[in-house]
Amino acid sequence: SAQGMQVSLDHELAEQAYLQIGVEPPHQDESADTFFLAVQVRWCRPGDSDDQPWLAGLALLQAEHSDIDRWIELISELQ
């Protein structure tokens, strides 16, 4: 969504940590740029399967030098 995302991970993340992540949007052509976003880890818990050992909820943040405005535009087009 425009405010956050759930991700699957190979390892646990510390709750409340601030991170910069790169997201390659699905269903875009191969020339599509990676979105660089600032996030805060809101929660992290063990996943339910071997292919998703950890799940985390990430809140997207307004930050200088991030692609948050482009991300919001993309999400708006998908809705």
N, CA, C and O atoms as a Maestro MAE file, in Angstrom:
{
 s_m_m2io_version
 :::
 2.0.0
}

f_m_ct {
 s_m_title
 :::
 protein
 m_atom[316] {
  # First column is atom index #
  i_m_mmod_type
  r_m_x_coord
  r_m_y_coord
  r_m_z_coord
  i_m_residue_number
  s_m_chain_name
  s_m_pdb_residue_name
  s_m_pdb_atom_name
  i_m_atomic_number
  :::
  1 25 0.840 -1.185 0.000 1 A "SER " " N  " 7
  2 3 0.000 0.000 0.000 1 A "SER " " CA " 6
  3 2 0.879 1.240 0.000 1 A "SER " " C  " 6
  4 15 2.106 1.141 0.007 1 A "SER " " O  " 8
  5 25 0.259 2.384 -0.007 2 A "ALA " " N  " 7
  6 3 0.996 3.639 0.026 2 A "ALA " " CA " 6
  7 2 1.591 3.924 1.402 2 A "ALA " " C  " 6
  8 15 2.505 4.739 1.524 2 A "ALA " " O  " 8
  9 25 1.074 3.251 2.449 3 A "GLN " " N  " 7
  10 3 1.557 3.508 3.803 3 A "GLN " " CA " 6
  11 2 2.479 2.422 4.345 3 A "GLN " " C  " 6
  12 15 3.240 2.672 5.279 3 A "GLN " " O  " 8
  13 25 2.422 1.224 3.774 4 A "GLY " " N  " 7
  14 3 3.245 0.161 4.321 4 A "GLY " " CA " 6
  15 2 3.166 -1.117 3.512 4 A "GLY " " C  " 6
  16 15 2.476 -1.199 2.495 4 A "GLY " " O  " 8
  17 25 3.899 -2.119 3.997 5 A "MET " " N  " 7
  18 3 3.912 -3.405 3.305 5 A "MET " " CA " 6
  19 2 4.297 -4.522 4.268 5 A "MET " " C  " 6
  20 15 4.955 -4.293 5.283 5 A "MET " " O  " 8
  21 25 3.876 -5.722 3.928 6 A "GLN " " N  " 7
  22 3 4.326 -6.922 4.628 6 A "GLN " " CA " 6
  23 2 5.336 -7.608 3.737 6 A "GLN " " C  " 6
  24 15 5.116 -7.752 2.535 6 A "GLN " " O  " 8
  25 25 6.451 -8.035 4.326 7 A "VAL " " N  " 7
  26 3 7.500 -8.700 3.565 7 A "VAL " " CA " 6
  27 2 7.870 -10.010 4.231 7 A "VAL " " C  " 6
  28 15 7.718 -10.165 5.443 7 A "VAL " " O  " 8
  29 25 8.358 -10.958 3.435 8 A "SER " " N  " 7
  30 3 8.895 -12.200 3.986 8 A "SER " " CA " 6
  31 2 10.415 -12.109 3.934 8 A "SER " " C  " 6
  32 15 10.991 -11.563 2.993 8 A "SER " " O  " 8
  33 25 11.051 -12.658 4.966 9 A "LEU " " N  " 7
  34 3 12.489 -12.514 5.141 9 A "LEU " " CA " 6
  35 2 13.122 -13.824 5.561 9 A "LEU " " C  " 6
  36 15 12.443 -14.740 6.025 9 A "LEU " " O  " 8
  37 25 14.437 -13.900 5.393 10 A "ASP " " N  " 7
  38 3 15.193 -15.060 5.867 10 A "ASP " " CA " 6
  39 2 15.625 -14.917 7.319 10 A "ASP " " C  " 6
  40 15 16.047 -15.893 7.940 10 A "ASP " " O  " 8
  41 25 15.522 -13.699 7.870 11 A "HIS " " N  " 7
  42 3 16.002 -13.453 9.232 11 A "HIS " " CA " 6
  43 2 15.091 -12.450 9.946 11 A "HIS " " C  " 6
  44 15 14.328 -11.722 9.312 11 A "HIS " " O  " 8
  45 25 15.186 -12.430 11.240 12 A "GLU " " N  " 7
  46 3 14.385 -11.536 12.071 12 A "GLU " " CA " 6
  47 2 14.903 -10.099 11.968 12 A "GLU " " C  " 6
  48 15 16.104 -9.870 11.831 12 A "GLU " " O  " 8
  49 25 13.976 -9.135 12.038 13 A "LEU " " N  " 7
  50 3 14.327 -7.715 12.099 13 A "LEU " " CA " 6
  51 2 13.948 -7.173 13.473 13 A "LEU " " C  " 6
  52 15 12.991 -7.639 14.090 13 A "LEU " " O  " 8
  53 25 14.694 -6.203 13.938 14 A "ALA " " N  " 7
  54 3 14.387 -5.561 15.221 14 A "ALA " " CA " 6
  55 2 13.198 -4.614 15.042 14 A "ALA " " C  " 6
  56 15 13.202 -3.761 14.155 14 A "ALA " " O  " 8
  57 25 12.192 -4.773 15.888 15 A "GLU " " N  " 7
  58 3 11.038 -3.882 15.831 15 A "GLU " " CA " 6
  59 2 11.458 -2.460 16.146 15 A "GLU " " C  " 6
  60 15 12.336 -2.228 16.978 15 A "GLU " " O  " 8
  61 25 10.824 -1.512 15.474 16 A "GLN " " N  " 7
  62 3 11.065 -0.071 15.579 16 A "GLN " " CA " 6
  63 2 12.347 0.376 14.879 16 A "GLN " " C  " 6
  64 15 12.661 1.566 14.901 16 A "GLN " " O  " 8
  65 25 13.107 -0.545 14.252 17 A "ALA " " N  " 7
  66 3 14.319 -0.166 13.526 17 A "ALA " " CA " 6
  67 2 13.953 0.627 12.275 17 A "ALA " " C  " 6
  68 15 12.914 0.391 11.658 17 A "ALA " " O  " 8
  69 25 14.813 1.563 11.913 18 A "TYR " " N  " 7
  70 3 14.671 2.335 10.686 18 A "TYR " " CA " 6
  71 2 15.628 1.751 9.653 18 A "TYR " " C  " 6
  72 15 16.799 1.503 9.941 18 A "TYR " " O  " 8
  73 25 15.106 1.534 8.435 19 A "LEU " " N  " 7
  74 3 15.898 0.919 7.374 19 A "LEU " " CA " 6
  75 2 15.670 1.641 6.058 19 A "LEU " " C  " 6
  76 15 14.645 2.296 5.872 19 A "LEU " " O  " 8
  77 25 16.616 1.522 5.155 20 A "GLN " " N  " 7
  78 3 16.404 1.919 3.773 20 A "GLN " " CA " 6
  79 2 16.352 0.629 2.970 20 A "GLN " " C  " 6
  80 15 17.249 -0.209 3.075 20 A "GLN " " O  " 8
  81 25 15.311 0.468 2.172 21 A "ILE " " N  " 7
  82 3 15.134 -0.755 1.393 21 A "ILE " " CA " 6
  83 2 15.022 -0.411 -0.091 21 A "ILE " " C  " 6
  84 15 14.687 0.715 -0.458 21 A "ILE " " O  " 8
  85 25 15.305 -1.388 -0.922 22 A "GLY " " N  " 7
  86 3 15.092 -1.279 -2.357 22 A "GLY " " CA " 6
  87 2 14.001 -2.252 -2.760 22 A "GLY " " C  " 6
  88 15 14.047 -3.428 -2.400 22 A "GLY " " O  " 8
  89 25 13.020 -1.765 -3.505 23 A "VAL " " N  " 7
  90 3 11.877 -2.589 -3.922 23 A "VAL " " CA " 6
  91 2 11.799 -2.590 -5.439 23 A "VAL " " C  " 6
  92 15 11.736 -1.534 -6.068 23 A "VAL " " O  " 8
  93 25 11.804 -3.780 -6.020 24 A "GLU " " N  " 7
  94 3 11.573 -3.926 -7.449 24 A "GLU " " CA " 6
  95 2 10.106 -4.292 -7.620 24 A "GLU " " C  " 6
  96 15 9.688 -5.375 -7.210 24 A "GLU " " O  " 8
  97 25 9.318 -3.403 -8.223 25 A "PRO " " N  " 7
  98 3 7.881 -3.671 -8.330 25 A "PRO " " CA " 6
  99 2 7.587 -4.877 -9.218 25 A "PRO " " C  " 6
  100 15 8.205 -5.043 -10.269 25 A "PRO " " O  " 8
  101 25 6.650 -5.712 -8.795 26 A "PRO " " N  " 7
  102 3 6.270 -6.856 -9.637 26 A "PRO " " CA " 6
  103 2 5.501 -6.378 -10.869 26 A "PRO " " C  " 6
  104 15 4.910 -5.299 -10.871 26 A "PRO " " O  " 8
  105 25 5.523 -7.186 -11.890 27 A "HIS " " N  " 7
  106 3 4.743 -6.942 -13.104 27 A "HIS " " CA " 6
  107 2 5.162 -5.672 -13.834 27 A "HIS " " C  " 6
  108 15 4.360 -5.095 -14.568 27 A "HIS " " O  " 8
  109 25 6.394 -5.227 -13.649 28 A "GLN " " N  " 7
  110 3 6.931 -4.091 -14.397 28 A "GLN " " CA " 6
  111 2 7.924 -4.650 -15.407 28 A "GLN " " C  " 6
  112 15 8.474 -5.733 -15.210 28 A "GLN " " O  " 8
  113 25 8.154 -3.908 -16.494 29 A "ASP " " N  " 7
  114 3 9.142 -4.417 -17.438 29 A "ASP " " CA " 6
  115 2 10.534 -4.333 -16.811 29 A "ASP " " C  " 6
  116 15 10.733 -3.636 -15.816 29 A "ASP " " O  " 8
  117 25 11.471 -5.030 -17.387 30 A "GLU " " N  " 7
  118 3 12.795 -5.187 -16.792 30 A "GLU " " CA " 6
  119 2 13.559 -3.873 -16.680 30 A "GLU " " C  " 6
  120 15 14.523 -3.790 -15.919 30 A "GLU " " O  " 8
  121 25 13.151 -2.849 -17.418 31 A "SER " " N  " 7
  122 3 13.844 -1.569 -17.342 31 A "SER " " CA " 6
  123 2 13.328 -0.695 -16.197 31 A "SER " " C  " 6
  124 15 13.840 0.403 -15.978 31 A "SER " " O  " 8
  125 25 12.322 -1.172 -15.470 32 A "ALA " " N  " 7
  126 3 11.755 -0.386 -14.369 32 A "ALA " " CA " 6
  127 2 12.796 -0.192 -13.270 32 A "ALA " " C  " 6
  128 15 13.564 -1.098 -12.946 32 A "ALA " " O  " 8
  129 25 12.797 0.997 -12.715 33 A "ASP " " N  " 7
  130 3 13.741 1.327 -11.662 33 A "ASP " " CA " 6
  131 2 13.346 0.696 -10.330 33 A "ASP " " C  " 6
  132 15 12.173 0.432 -10.065 33 A "ASP " " O  " 8
  133 25 14.357 0.465 -9.508 34 A "THR " " N  " 7
  134 3 14.141 0.055 -8.131 34 A "THR " " CA " 6
  135 2 13.697 1.277 -7.339 34 A "THR " " C  " 6
  136 15 14.217 2.374 -7.541 34 A "THR " " O  " 8
  137 25 12.741 1.090 -6.442 35 A "PHE " " N  " 7
  138 3 12.294 2.154 -5.553 35 A "PHE " " CA " 6
  139 2 13.104 2.062 -4.270 35 A "PHE " " C  " 6
  140 15 13.158 1.003 -3.645 35 A "PHE " " O  " 8
  141 25 13.733 3.161 -3.874 36 A "PHE " " N  " 7
  142 3 14.457 3.198 -2.605 36 A "PHE " " CA " 6
  143 2 13.581 3.928 -1.596 36 A "PHE " " C  " 6
  144 15 13.225 5.091 -1.786 36 A "PHE " " O  " 8
  145 25 13.238 3.218 -0.511 37 A "LEU " " N  " 7
  146 3 12.272 3.716 0.461 37 A "LEU " " CA " 6
  147 2 12.824 3.647 1.876 37 A "LEU " " C  " 6
  148 15 13.578 2.735 2.216 37 A "LEU " " O  " 8
  149 25 12.446 4.613 2.692 38 A "ALA " " N  " 7
  150 3 12.764 4.599 4.118 38 A "ALA " " CA " 6
  151 2 11.578 3.966 4.836 38 A "ALA " " C  " 6
  152 15 10.427 4.316 4.576 38 A "ALA " " O  " 8
  153 25 11.865 3.033 5.740 39 A "VAL " " N  " 7
  154 3 10.798 2.325 6.448 39 A "VAL " " CA " 6
  155 2 11.143 2.190 7.925 39 A "VAL " " C  " 6
  156 15 12.296 2.315 8.339 39 A "VAL " " O  " 8
  157 25 10.088 1.927 8.706 40 A "GLN " " N  " 7
  158 3 10.276 1.548 10.104 40 A "GLN " " CA " 6
  159 2 9.635 0.186 10.290 40 A "GLN " " C  " 6
  160 15 8.510 -0.042 9.845 40 A "GLN " " O  " 8
  161 25 10.344 -0.716 10.942 41 A "VAL " " N  " 7
  162 3 9.822 -2.055 11.223 41 A "VAL " " CA " 6
  163 2 8.790 -1.921 12.345 41 A "VAL " " C  " 6
  164 15 9.139 -1.542 13.463 41 A "VAL " " O  " 8
  165 25 7.537 -2.225 12.056 42 A "ARG " " N  " 7
  166 3 6.467 -2.128 13.059 42 A "ARG " " CA " 6
  167 2 6.308 -3.427 13.829 42 A "ARG " " C  " 6
  168 15 6.024 -3.415 15.027 42 A "ARG " " O  " 8
  169 25 6.493 -4.551 13.140 43 A "TRP " " N  " 7
  170 3 6.395 -5.852 13.802 43 A "TRP " " CA " 6
  171 2 7.203 -6.866 13.007 43 A "TRP " " C  " 6
  172 15 7.443 -6.686 11.814 43 A "TRP " " O  " 8
  173 25 7.618 -7.928 13.675 44 A "CYS " " N  " 7
  174 3 8.322 -9.029 13.027 44 A "CYS " " CA " 6
  175 2 7.998 -10.295 13.795 44 A "CYS " " C  " 6
  176 15 8.077 -10.324 15.024 44 A "CYS " " O  " 8
  177 25 7.629 -11.352 13.064 45 A "ARG " " N  " 7
  178 3 7.262 -12.607 13.718 45 A "ARG " " CA " 6
  179 2 7.659 -13.788 12.844 45 A "ARG " " C  " 6
  180 15 7.848 -13.632 11.637 45 A "ARG " " O  " 8
  181 25 7.786 -14.963 13.440 46 A "PRO " " N  " 7
  182 3 8.091 -16.151 12.641 46 A "PRO " " CA " 6
  183 2 6.985 -16.401 11.605 46 A "PRO " " C  " 6
  184 15 5.801 -16.210 11.882 46 A "PRO " " O  " 8
  185 25 7.394 -16.827 10.424 47 A "GLY " " N  " 7
  186 3 6.434 -17.172 9.383 47 A "GLY " " CA " 6
  187 2 5.859 -18.552 9.605 47 A "GLY " " C  " 6
  188 15 6.204 -19.245 10.562 47 A "GLY " " O  " 8
  189 25 4.969 -18.938 8.697 48 A "ASP " " N  " 7
  190 3 4.268 -20.218 8.827 48 A "ASP " " CA " 6
  191 2 4.847 -21.322 7.960 48 A "ASP " " C  " 6
  192 15 4.377 -22.458 8.012 48 A "ASP " " O  " 8
  193 25 5.871 -21.001 7.155 49 A "SER " " N  " 7
  194 3 6.393 -22.011 6.239 49 A "SER " " CA " 6
  195 2 7.895 -21.834 6.047 49 A "SER " " C  " 6
  196 15 8.463 -20.800 6.397 49 A "SER " " O  " 8
  197 25 8.528 -22.868 5.484 50 A "ASP " " N  " 7
  198 3 9.969 -22.824 5.248 50 A "ASP " " CA " 6
  199 2 10.367 -21.749 4.234 50 A "ASP " " C  " 6
  200 15 11.460 -21.189 4.324 50 A "ASP " " O  " 8
  201 25 9.483 -21.454 3.264 51 A "ASP " " N  " 7
  202 3 9.835 -20.440 2.269 51 A "ASP " " CA " 6
  203 2 9.575 -19.021 2.771 51 A "ASP " " C  " 6
  204 15 9.939 -18.056 2.099 51 A "ASP " " O  " 8
  205 25 8.954 -18.882 3.936 52 A "GLN " " N  " 7
  206 3 8.752 -17.581 4.580 52 A "GLN " " CA " 6
  207 2 9.090 -17.710 6.064 52 A "GLN " " C  " 6
  208 15 8.193 -17.692 6.906 52 A "GLN " " O  " 8
  209 25 10.393 -17.842 6.393 53 A "PRO " " N  " 7
  210 3 10.770 -18.068 7.790 53 A "PRO " " CA " 6
  211 2 10.398 -16.913 8.721 53 A "PRO " " C  " 6
  212 15 10.096 -17.142 9.892 53 A "PRO " " O  " 8
  213 25 10.415 -15.672 8.216 54 A "TRP " " N  " 7
  214 3 10.046 -14.500 9.002 54 A "TRP " " CA " 6
  215 2 9.141 -13.592 8.188 54 A "TRP " " C  " 6
  216 15 9.305 -13.477 6.973 54 A "TRP " " O  " 8
  217 25 8.187 -12.944 8.849 55 A "LEU " " N  " 7
  218 3 7.322 -11.940 8.238 55 A "LEU " " CA " 6
  219 2 7.492 -10.649 9.020 55 A "LEU " " C  " 6
  220 15 7.655 -10.668 10.240 55 A "LEU " " O  " 8
  221 25 7.452 -9.520 8.305 56 A "ALA " " N  " 7
  222 3 7.592 -8.228 8.971 56 A "ALA " " CA " 6
  223 2 6.640 -7.223 8.339 56 A "ALA " " C  " 6
  224 15 6.373 -7.266 7.139 56 A "ALA " " O  " 8
  225 25 6.138 -6.324 9.162 57 A "GLY " " N  " 7
  226 3 5.319 -5.207 8.705 57 A "GLY " " CA " 6
  227 2 6.167 -3.952 8.704 57 A "GLY " " C  " 6
  228 15 6.750 -3.587 9.725 57 A "GLY " " O  " 8
  229 25 6.237 -3.291 7.561 58 A "LEU " " N  " 7
  230 3 7.064 -2.107 7.402 58 A "LEU " " CA " 6
  231 2 6.186 -0.893 7.118 58 A "LEU " " C  " 6
  232 15 5.348 -0.926 6.218 58 A "LEU " " O  " 8
  233 25 6.377 0.171 7.880 59 A "ALA " " N  " 7
  234 3 5.678 1.437 7.634 59 A "ALA " " CA " 6
  235 2 6.567 2.301 6.749 59 A "ALA " " C  " 6
  236 15 7.744 2.501 7.053 59 A "ALA " " O  " 8
  237 25 6.012 2.811 5.664 60 A "LEU " " N  " 7
  238 3 6.763 3.681 4.759 60 A "LEU " " CA " 6
  239 2 6.824 5.084 5.343 60 A "LEU " " C  " 6
  240 15 5.846 5.576 5.905 60 A "LEU " " O  " 8
  241 25 7.974 5.720 5.206 61 A "LEU " " N  " 7
  242 3 8.208 7.035 5.793 61 A "LEU " " CA " 6
  243 2 8.526 8.068 4.722 61 A "LEU " " C  " 6
  244 15 9.143 7.750 3.705 61 A "LEU " " O  " 8
  245 25 8.103 9.297 4.954 62 A "GLN " " N  " 7
  246 3 8.533 10.413 4.119 62 A "GLN " " CA " 6
  247 2 9.980 10.697 4.490 62 A "GLN " " C  " 6
  248 15 10.278 10.928 5.662 62 A "GLN " " O  " 8
  249 25 10.875 10.684 3.527 63 A "ALA " " N  " 7
  250 3 12.285 10.921 3.810 63 A "ALA " " CA " 6
  251 2 12.949 11.561 2.604 63 A "ALA " " C  " 6
  252 15 12.595 11.291 1.457 63 A "ALA " " O  " 8
  253 25 13.901 12.400 2.887 64 A "GLU " " N  " 7
  254 3 14.673 13.041 1.829 64 A "GLU " " CA " 6
  255 2 15.440 11.968 1.053 64 A "GLU " " C  " 6
  256 15 15.962 11.019 1.638 64 A "GLU " " O  " 8
  257 25 15.500 12.128 -0.237 65 A "HIS " " N  " 7
  258 3 16.219 11.221 -1.138 65 A "HIS " " CA " 6
  259 2 15.579 9.829 -1.222 65 A "HIS " " C  " 6
  260 15 16.246 8.869 -1.609 65 A "HIS " " O  " 8
  261 25 14.297 9.711 -0.863 66 A "SER " " N  " 7
  262 3 13.608 8.437 -1.061 66 A "SER " " CA " 6
  263 2 12.695 8.576 -2.269 66 A "SER " " C  " 6
  264 15 12.461 9.678 -2.766 66 A "SER " " O  " 8
  265 25 12.187 7.449 -2.730 67 A "ASP " " N  " 7
  266 3 11.276 7.425 -3.878 67 A "ASP " " CA " 6
  267 2 9.823 7.292 -3.439 67 A "ASP " " C  " 6
  268 15 9.007 6.732 -4.171 67 A "ASP " " O  " 8
  269 25 9.490 7.799 -2.258 68 A "ILE " " N  " 7
  270 3 8.146 7.622 -1.711 68 A "ILE " " CA " 6
  271 2 7.077 8.231 -2.628 68 A "ILE " " C  " 6
  272 15 6.011 7.639 -2.796 68 A "ILE " " O  " 8
  273 25 7.339 9.391 -3.219 69 A "ASP " " N  " 7
  274 3 6.337 10.015 -4.092 69 A "ASP " " CA " 6
  275 2 6.093 9.163 -5.343 69 A "ASP " " C  " 6
  276 15 4.949 8.999 -5.767 69 A "ASP " " O  " 8
  277 25 7.153 8.629 -5.927 70 A "ARG " " N  " 7
  278 3 6.989 7.727 -7.079 70 A "ARG " " CA " 6
  279 2 6.259 6.456 -6.676 70 A "ARG " " C  " 6
  280 15 5.439 5.944 -7.438 70 A "ARG " " O  " 8
  281 25 6.555 5.931 -5.463 71 A "TRP " " N  " 7
  282 3 5.891 4.722 -4.965 71 A "TRP " " CA " 6
  283 2 4.391 4.966 -4.824 71 A "TRP " " C  " 6
  284 15 3.584 4.151 -5.270 71 A "TRP " " O  " 8
  285 25 4.018 6.076 -4.209 72 A "ILE " " N  " 7
  286 3 2.596 6.402 -4.014 72 A "ILE " " CA " 6
  287 2 1.895 6.534 -5.363 72 A "ILE " " C  " 6
  288 15 0.758 6.087 -5.515 72 A "ILE " " O  " 8
  289 25 2.559 7.141 -6.337 73 A "GLU " " N  " 7
  290 3 1.990 7.268 -7.675 73 A "GLU " " CA " 6
  291 2 1.749 5.886 -8.294 73 A "GLU " " C  " 6
  292 15 0.690 5.645 -8.873 73 A "GLU " " O  " 8
  293 25 2.723 4.982 -8.175 74 A "LEU " " N  " 7
  294 3 2.566 3.636 -8.709 74 A "LEU " " CA " 6
  295 2 1.402 2.910 -8.039 74 A "LEU " " C  " 6
  296 15 0.577 2.301 -8.719 74 A "LEU " " O  " 8
  297 25 1.334 2.971 -6.730 75 A "ILE " " N  " 7
  298 3 0.262 2.288 -5.997 75 A "ILE " " CA " 6
  299 2 -1.100 2.857 -6.397 75 A "ILE " " C  " 6
  300 15 -2.062 2.105 -6.550 75 A "ILE " " O  " 8
  301 25 -1.188 4.171 -6.566 76 A "SER " " N  " 7
  302 3 -2.449 4.806 -6.982 76 A "SER " " CA " 6
  303 2 -2.900 4.304 -8.337 76 A "SER " " C  " 6
  304 15 -4.094 4.108 -8.563 76 A "SER " " O  " 8
  305 25 -1.948 4.093 -9.250 77 A "GLU " " N  " 7
  306 3 -2.292 3.588 -10.579 77 A "GLU " " CA " 6
  307 2 -2.797 2.149 -10.529 77 A "GLU " " C  " 6
  308 15 -3.604 1.749 -11.367 77 A "GLU " " O  " 8
  309 25 -2.333 1.372 -9.561 78 A "LEU " " N  " 7
  310 3 -2.735 -0.029 -9.455 78 A "LEU " " CA " 6
  311 2 -4.115 -0.218 -8.820 78 A "LEU " " C  " 6
  312 15 -4.738 -1.267 -8.981 78 A "LEU " " O  " 8
  313 25 -4.585 0.792 -8.104 79 A "GLN " " N  " 7
  314 3 -5.865 0.653 -7.386 79 A "GLN " " CA " 6
  315 2 -7.042 0.948 -8.251 79 A "GLN " " C  " 6
  316 15 -8.181 0.873 -7.790 79 A "GLN " " O  " 8
  :::
 }
 m_bond[315] {
  # First column is bond index #
  i_m_from
  i_m_to
  i_m_order
  :::
  1 1 2 1
  2 2 3 1
  3 3 4 2
  4 3 5 1
  5 5 6 1
  6 6 7 1
  7 7 8 2
  8 7 9 1
  9 9 10 1
  10 10 11 1
  11 11 12 2
  12 11 13 1
  13 13 14 1
  14 14 15 1
  15 15 16 2
  16 15 17 1
  17 17 18 1
  18 18 19 1
  19 19 20 2
  20 19 21 1
  21 21 22 1
  22 22 23 1
  23 23 24 2
  24 23 25 1
  25 25 26 1
  26 26 27 1
  27 27 28 2
  28 27 29 1
  29 29 30 1
  30 30 31 1
  31 31 32 2
  32 31 33 1
  33 33 34 1
  34 34 35 1
  35 35 36 2
  36 35 37 1
  37 37 38 1
  38 38 39 1
  39 39 40 2
  40 39 41 1
  41 41 42 1
  42 42 43 1
  43 43 44 2
  44 43 45 1
  45 45 46 1
  46 46 47 1
  47 47 48 2
  48 47 49 1
  49 49 50 1
  50 50 51 1
  51 51 52 2
  52 51 53 1
  53 53 54 1
  54 54 55 1
  55 55 56 2
  56 55 57 1
  57 57 58 1
  58 58 59 1
  59 59 60 2
  60 59 61 1
  61 61 62 1
  62 62 63 1
  63 63 64 2
  64 63 65 1
  65 65 66 1
  66 66 67 1
  67 67 68 2
  68 67 69 1
  69 69 70 1
  70 70 71 1
  71 71 72 2
  72 71 73 1
  73 73 74 1
  74 74 75 1
  75 75 76 2
  76 75 77 1
  77 77 78 1
  78 78 79 1
  79 79 80 2
  80 79 81 1
  81 81 82 1
  82 82 83 1
  83 83 84 2
  84 83 85 1
  85 85 86 1
  86 86 87 1
  87 87 88 2
  88 87 89 1
  89 89 90 1
  90 90 91 1
  91 91 92 2
  92 91 93 1
  93 93 94 1
  94 94 95 1
  95 95 96 2
  96 95 97 1
  97 97 98 1
  98 98 99 1
  99 99 100 2
  100 99 101 1
  101 101 102 1
  102 102 103 1
  103 103 104 2
  104 103 105 1
  105 105 106 1
  106 106 107 1
  107 107 108 2
  108 107 109 1
  109 109 110 1
  110 110 111 1
  111 111 112 2
  112 111 113 1
  113 113 114 1
  114 114 115 1
  115 115 116 2
  116 115 117 1
  117 117 118 1
  118 118 119 1
  119 119 120 2
  120 119 121 1
  121 121 122 1
  122 122 123 1
  123 123 124 2
  124 123 125 1
  125 125 126 1
  126 126 127 1
  127 127 128 2
  128 127 129 1
  129 129 130 1
  130 130 131 1
  131 131 132 2
  132 131 133 1
  133 133 134 1
  134 134 135 1
  135 135 136 2
  136 135 137 1
  137 137 138 1
  138 138 139 1
  139 139 140 2
  140 139 141 1
  141 141 142 1
  142 142 143 1
  143 143 144 2
  144 143 145 1
  145 145 146 1
  146 146 147 1
  147 147 148 2
  148 147 149 1
  149 149 150 1
  150 150 151 1
  151 151 152 2
  152 151 153 1
  153 153 154 1
  154 154 155 1
  155 155 156 2
  156 155 157 1
  157 157 158 1
  158 158 159 1
  159 159 160 2
  160 159 161 1
  161 161 162 1
  162 162 163 1
  163 163 164 2
  164 163 165 1
  165 165 166 1
  166 166 167 1
  167 167 168 2
  168 167 169 1
  169 169 170 1
  170 170 171 1
  171 171 172 2
  172 171 173 1
  173 173 174 1
  174 174 175 1
  175 175 176 2
  176 175 177 1
  177 177 178 1
  178 178 179 1
  179 179 180 2
  180 179 181 1
  181 181 182 1
  182 182 183 1
  183 183 184 2
  184 183 185 1
  185 185 186 1
  186 186 187 1
  187 187 188 2
  188 187 189 1
  189 189 190 1
  190 190 191 1
  191 191 192 2
  192 191 193 1
  193 193 194 1
  194 194 195 1
  195 195 196 2
  196 195 197 1
  197 197 198 1
  198 198 199 1
  199 199 200 2
  200 199 201 1
  201 201 202 1
  202 202 203 1
  203 203 204 2
  204 203 205 1
  205 205 206 1
  206 206 207 1
  207 207 208 2
  208 207 209 1
  209 209 210 1
  210 210 211 1
  211 211 212 2
  212 211 213 1
  213 213 214 1
  214 214 215 1
  215 215 216 2
  216 215 217 1
  217 217 218 1
  218 218 219 1
  219 219 220 2
  220 219 221 1
  221 221 222 1
  222 222 223 1
  223 223 224 2
  224 223 225 1
  225 225 226 1
  226 226 227 1
  227 227 228 2
  228 227 229 1
  229 229 230 1
  230 230 231 1
  231 231 232 2
  232 231 233 1
  233 233 234 1
  234 234 235 1
  235 235 236 2
  236 235 237 1
  237 237 238 1
  238 238 239 1
  239 239 240 2
  240 239 241 1
  241 241 242 1
  242 242 243 1
  243 243 244 2
  244 243 245 1
  245 245 246 1
  246 246 247 1
  247 247 248 2
  248 247 249 1
  249 249 250 1
  250 250 251 1
  251 251 252 2
  252 251 253 1
  253 253 254 1
  254 254 255 1
  255 255 256 2
  256 255 257 1
  257 257 258 1
  258 258 259 1
  259 259 260 2
  260 259 261 1
  261 261 262 1
  262 262 263 1
  263 263 264 2
  264 263 265 1
  265 265 266 1
  266 266 267 1
  267 267 268 2
  268 267 269 1
  269 269 270 1
  270 270 271 1
  271 271 272 2
  272 271 273 1
  273 273 274 1
  274 274 275 1
  275 275 276 2
  276 275 277 1
  277 277 278 1
  278 278 279 1
  279 279 280 2
  280 279 281 1
  281 281 282 1
  282 282 283 1
  283 283 284 2
  284 283 285 1
  285 285 286 1
  286 286 287 1
  287 287 288 2
  288 287 289 1
  289 289 290 1
  290 290 291 1
  291 291 292 2
  292 291 293 1
  293 293 294 1
  294 294 295 1
  295 295 296 2
  296 295 297 1
  297 297 298 1
  298 298 299 1
  299 299 300 2
  300 299 301 1
  301 301 302 1
  302 302 303 1
  303 303 304 2
  304 303 305 1
  305 305 306 1
  306 306 307 1
  307 307 308 2
  308 307 309 1
  309 309 310 1
  310 310 311 1
  311 311 312 2
  312 311 313 1
  313 313 314 1
  314 314 315 1
  315 315 316 2
  :::
 }
}
